[in-house]
Coordinates of C-alpha atoms in Angstrom, one line a residue:
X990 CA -12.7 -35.4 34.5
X991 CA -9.2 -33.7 34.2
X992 CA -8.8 -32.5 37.5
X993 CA -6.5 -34.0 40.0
X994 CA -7.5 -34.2 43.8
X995 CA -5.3 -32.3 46.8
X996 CA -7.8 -33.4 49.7
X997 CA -10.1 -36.0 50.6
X998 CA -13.6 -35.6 49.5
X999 CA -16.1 -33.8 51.9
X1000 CA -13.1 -32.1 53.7
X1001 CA -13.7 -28.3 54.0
X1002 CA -11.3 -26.1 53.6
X1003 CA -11.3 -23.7 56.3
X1004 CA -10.5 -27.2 58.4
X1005 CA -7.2 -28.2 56.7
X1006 CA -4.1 -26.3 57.3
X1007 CA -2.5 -27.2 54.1
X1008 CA -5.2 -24.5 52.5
X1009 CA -3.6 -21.9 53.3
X1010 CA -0.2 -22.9 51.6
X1011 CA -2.5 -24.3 48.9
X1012 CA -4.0 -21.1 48.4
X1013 CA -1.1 -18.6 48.6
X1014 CA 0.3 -20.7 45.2
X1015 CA -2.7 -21.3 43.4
X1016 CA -6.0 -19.2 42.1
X1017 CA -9.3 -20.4 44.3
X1018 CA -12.8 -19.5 43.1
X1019 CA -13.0 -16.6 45.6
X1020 CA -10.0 -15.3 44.3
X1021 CA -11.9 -15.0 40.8
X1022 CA -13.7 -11.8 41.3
X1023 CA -10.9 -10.2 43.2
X1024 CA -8.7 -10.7 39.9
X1025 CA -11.8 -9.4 38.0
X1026 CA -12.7 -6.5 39.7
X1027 CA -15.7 -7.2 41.0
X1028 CA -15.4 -8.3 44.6
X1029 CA -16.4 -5.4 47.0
X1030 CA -14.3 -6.5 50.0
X1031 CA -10.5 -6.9 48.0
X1032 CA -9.1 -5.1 44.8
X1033 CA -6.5 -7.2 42.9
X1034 CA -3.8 -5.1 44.7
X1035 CA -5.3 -6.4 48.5
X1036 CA -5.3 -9.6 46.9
X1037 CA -2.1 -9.8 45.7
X1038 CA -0.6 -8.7 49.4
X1039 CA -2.4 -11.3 50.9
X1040 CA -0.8 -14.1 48.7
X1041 CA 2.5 -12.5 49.3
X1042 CA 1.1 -13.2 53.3
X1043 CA 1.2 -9.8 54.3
X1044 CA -1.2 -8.9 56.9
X1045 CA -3.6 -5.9 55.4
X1046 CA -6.3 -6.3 59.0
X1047 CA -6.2 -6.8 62.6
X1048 CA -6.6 -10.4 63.3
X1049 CA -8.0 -8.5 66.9
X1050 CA -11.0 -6.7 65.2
X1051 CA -14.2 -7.7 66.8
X1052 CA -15.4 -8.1 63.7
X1053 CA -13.8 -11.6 63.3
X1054 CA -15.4 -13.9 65.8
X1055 CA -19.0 -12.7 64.2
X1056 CA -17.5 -13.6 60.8
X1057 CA -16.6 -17.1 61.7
X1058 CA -19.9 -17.7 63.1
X1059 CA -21.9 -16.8 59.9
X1060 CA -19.4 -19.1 58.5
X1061 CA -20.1 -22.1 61.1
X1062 CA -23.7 -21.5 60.5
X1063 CA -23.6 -21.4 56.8
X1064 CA -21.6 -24.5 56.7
X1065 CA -24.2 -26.2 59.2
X1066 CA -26.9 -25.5 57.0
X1067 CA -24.9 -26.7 53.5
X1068 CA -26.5 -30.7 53.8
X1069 CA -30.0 -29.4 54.5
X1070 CA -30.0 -26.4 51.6
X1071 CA -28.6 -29.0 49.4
X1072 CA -31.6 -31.5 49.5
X1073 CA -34.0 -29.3 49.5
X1074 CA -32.3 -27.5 46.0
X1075 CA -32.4 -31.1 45.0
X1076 CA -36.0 -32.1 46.4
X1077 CA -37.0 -28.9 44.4
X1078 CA -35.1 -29.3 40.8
X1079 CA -34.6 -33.2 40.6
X1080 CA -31.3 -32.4 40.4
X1081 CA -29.1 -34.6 42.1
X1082 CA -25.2 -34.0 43.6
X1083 CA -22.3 -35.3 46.0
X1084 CA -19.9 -33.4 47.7
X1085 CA -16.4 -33.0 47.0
X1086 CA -13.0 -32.4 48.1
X1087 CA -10.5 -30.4 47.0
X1088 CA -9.0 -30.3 43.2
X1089 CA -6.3 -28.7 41.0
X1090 CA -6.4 -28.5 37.5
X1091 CA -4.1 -30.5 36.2
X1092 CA -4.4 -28.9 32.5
X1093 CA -3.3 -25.5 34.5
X1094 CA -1.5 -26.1 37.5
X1095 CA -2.2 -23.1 39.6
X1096 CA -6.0 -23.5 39.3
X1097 CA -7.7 -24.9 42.4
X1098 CA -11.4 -25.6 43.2
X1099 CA -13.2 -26.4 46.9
X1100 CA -16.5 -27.2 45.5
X1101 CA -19.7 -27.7 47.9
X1102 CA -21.3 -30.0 45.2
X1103 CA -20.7 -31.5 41.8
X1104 CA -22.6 -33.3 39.3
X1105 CA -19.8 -34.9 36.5
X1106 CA -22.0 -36.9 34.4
X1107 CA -24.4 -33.7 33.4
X1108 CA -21.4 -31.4 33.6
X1109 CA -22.5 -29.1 36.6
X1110 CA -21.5 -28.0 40.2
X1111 CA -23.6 -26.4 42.9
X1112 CA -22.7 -23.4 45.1
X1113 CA -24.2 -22.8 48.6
X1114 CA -24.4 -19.4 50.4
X1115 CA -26.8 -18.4 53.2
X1116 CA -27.0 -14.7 53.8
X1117 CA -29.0 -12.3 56.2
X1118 CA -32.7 -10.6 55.2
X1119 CA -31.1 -7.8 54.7
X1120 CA -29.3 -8.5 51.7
X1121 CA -32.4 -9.4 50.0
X1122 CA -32.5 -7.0 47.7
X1123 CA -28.7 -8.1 46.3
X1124 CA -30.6 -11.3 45.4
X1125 CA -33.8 -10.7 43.9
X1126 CA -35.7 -10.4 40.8
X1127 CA -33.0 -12.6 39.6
X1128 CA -30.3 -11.1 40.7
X1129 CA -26.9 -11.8 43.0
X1130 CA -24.1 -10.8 43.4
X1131 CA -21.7 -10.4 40.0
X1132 CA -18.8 -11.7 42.6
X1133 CA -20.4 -15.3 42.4
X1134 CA -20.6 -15.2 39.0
X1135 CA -16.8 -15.2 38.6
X1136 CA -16.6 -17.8 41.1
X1137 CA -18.8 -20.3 39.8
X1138 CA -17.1 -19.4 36.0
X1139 CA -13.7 -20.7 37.9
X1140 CA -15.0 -23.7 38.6
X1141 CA -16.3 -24.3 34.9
X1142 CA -12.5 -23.1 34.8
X1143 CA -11.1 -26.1 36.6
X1144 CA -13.7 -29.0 36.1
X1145 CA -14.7 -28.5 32.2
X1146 CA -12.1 -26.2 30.4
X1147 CA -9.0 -25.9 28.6
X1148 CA -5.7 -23.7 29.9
X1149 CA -7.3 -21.1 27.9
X1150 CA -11.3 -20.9 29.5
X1151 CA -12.8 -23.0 25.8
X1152 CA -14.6 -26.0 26.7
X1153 CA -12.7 -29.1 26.5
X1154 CA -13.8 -31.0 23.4
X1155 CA -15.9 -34.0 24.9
X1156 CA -18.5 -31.1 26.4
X1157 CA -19.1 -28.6 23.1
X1158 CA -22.6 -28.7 22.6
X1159 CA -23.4 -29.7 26.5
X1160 CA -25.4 -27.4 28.9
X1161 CA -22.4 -26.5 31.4
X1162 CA -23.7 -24.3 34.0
X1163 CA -23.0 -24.2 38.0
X1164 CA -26.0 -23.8 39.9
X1165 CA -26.1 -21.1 42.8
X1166 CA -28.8 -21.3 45.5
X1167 CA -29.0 -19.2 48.7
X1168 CA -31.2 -19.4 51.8
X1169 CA -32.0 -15.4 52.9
X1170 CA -32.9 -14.8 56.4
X1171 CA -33.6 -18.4 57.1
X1172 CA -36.7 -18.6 54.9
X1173 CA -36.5 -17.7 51.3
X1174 CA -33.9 -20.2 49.1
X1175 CA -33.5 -18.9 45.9
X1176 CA -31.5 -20.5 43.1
X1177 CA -29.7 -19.4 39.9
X1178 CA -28.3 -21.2 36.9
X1179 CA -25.3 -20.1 35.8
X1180 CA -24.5 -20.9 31.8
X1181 CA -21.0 -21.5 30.7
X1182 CA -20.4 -18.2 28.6
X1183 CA -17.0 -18.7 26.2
X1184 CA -16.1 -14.9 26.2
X1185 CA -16.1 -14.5 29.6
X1186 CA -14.3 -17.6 30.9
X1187 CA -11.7 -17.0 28.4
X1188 CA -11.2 -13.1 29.6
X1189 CA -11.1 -14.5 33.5
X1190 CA -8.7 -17.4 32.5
X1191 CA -6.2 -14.5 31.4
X1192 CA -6.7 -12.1 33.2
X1193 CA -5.7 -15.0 35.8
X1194 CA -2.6 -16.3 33.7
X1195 CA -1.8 -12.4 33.9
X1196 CA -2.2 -12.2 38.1
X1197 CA -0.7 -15.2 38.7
X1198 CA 2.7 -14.2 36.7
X1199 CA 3.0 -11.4 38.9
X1200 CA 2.7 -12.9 42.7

């Protein structure tokens, strides 16, 4: 693979203080749909603040403690969502640290789980029954869909979002799979789509030359 590592494998990054340097220089896969427009919590003008560290919310809001514990949750759950996406597909993967892209240098990547040999990466989310609707009849969320294409970004692709020449003709893809409510897990294959990794690799070139 072309990338290069930052952290040790299985670290997560809401655990290592060096993140948050790492992140203010570099583009991260939930900065992906921010850039393109489609996350519904930051525009690419709240994300360009927040690199330039300037504080847009009230650390106080009470709002914050219940986020972190969805997070804690979530990330207690990864391991077990994980083999049972695997149990399910036949699809096997191991976790990962953190990377940069050492074909474009301001490209980093915290992966839940990676496949190298077939050229694929799994993302992990957990979410409350009443986002159900968000995710079904194959549906999710288009702000995942830019965030799995940034990994493609990092892991399989030139500067310029075409596939690096040792995978043309290979099925990349990043899977998604999210448990709903506790109960449901549903899962998603995302294909590696030229046009539109090349239009978020520029329009990340483009953010990137202004922060």
């Amino acid at each position: 693979m072309k990338v290069s590592s930052i952290c040790k494998v299985n670290a997560k990054y809401e655990d290592i203080p060096e993140w948050f340097k790492i992140s203010k220089n570099h583009i991260g896969g939930h900065d992906a749909a921010a850039i393109m427009g489609d996350d519904p919590f930051n525009s690419p003008y709240t994300l360009y603040y927040k690199k330039m560290n300037q504080r847009l919310h009230d650390e106080k809001s009470p709002l914050k403690n219940t986020a972190s514990e969805k997070k804690r949750w979530g990330l207690l759950l990864e391991d077990t969502i994980a083999k049972q996406f695997e149990k399910e597909t036949g699809l096997h993967f191991i976790k990962w640290g953190i990377v940069r892209d050492n074909l474009c240098d301001y490209r980093v990547a915290a992966v839940d789980r990676l496949n190298a040999t077939k050229s694929m990466g799994l993302e992990i989310k957990t979410t409350s029954e009443y986002k159900l609707d968000d995710w079904a009849n194959n549906r999710f969320p288009k702000a995942y869909y830019w965030l799995c294409l940034h990994y493609m970004l990092v892991y399989f692709c030139n500067e310029d979002g075409t596939l690096l020449d040792y995978l043309k003709g290979r099925d990349v893809c990043w899977y998604l799979v999210c448990l709903v409510g506790g109960w449901k897990l549903l899962h998603y294959k995302i294909d590696y789509v030229e046009a539109d990794a090349v239009k978020l690799a520029e329009a990340e070139k483009t953010f990137m030359k202004r922060i």
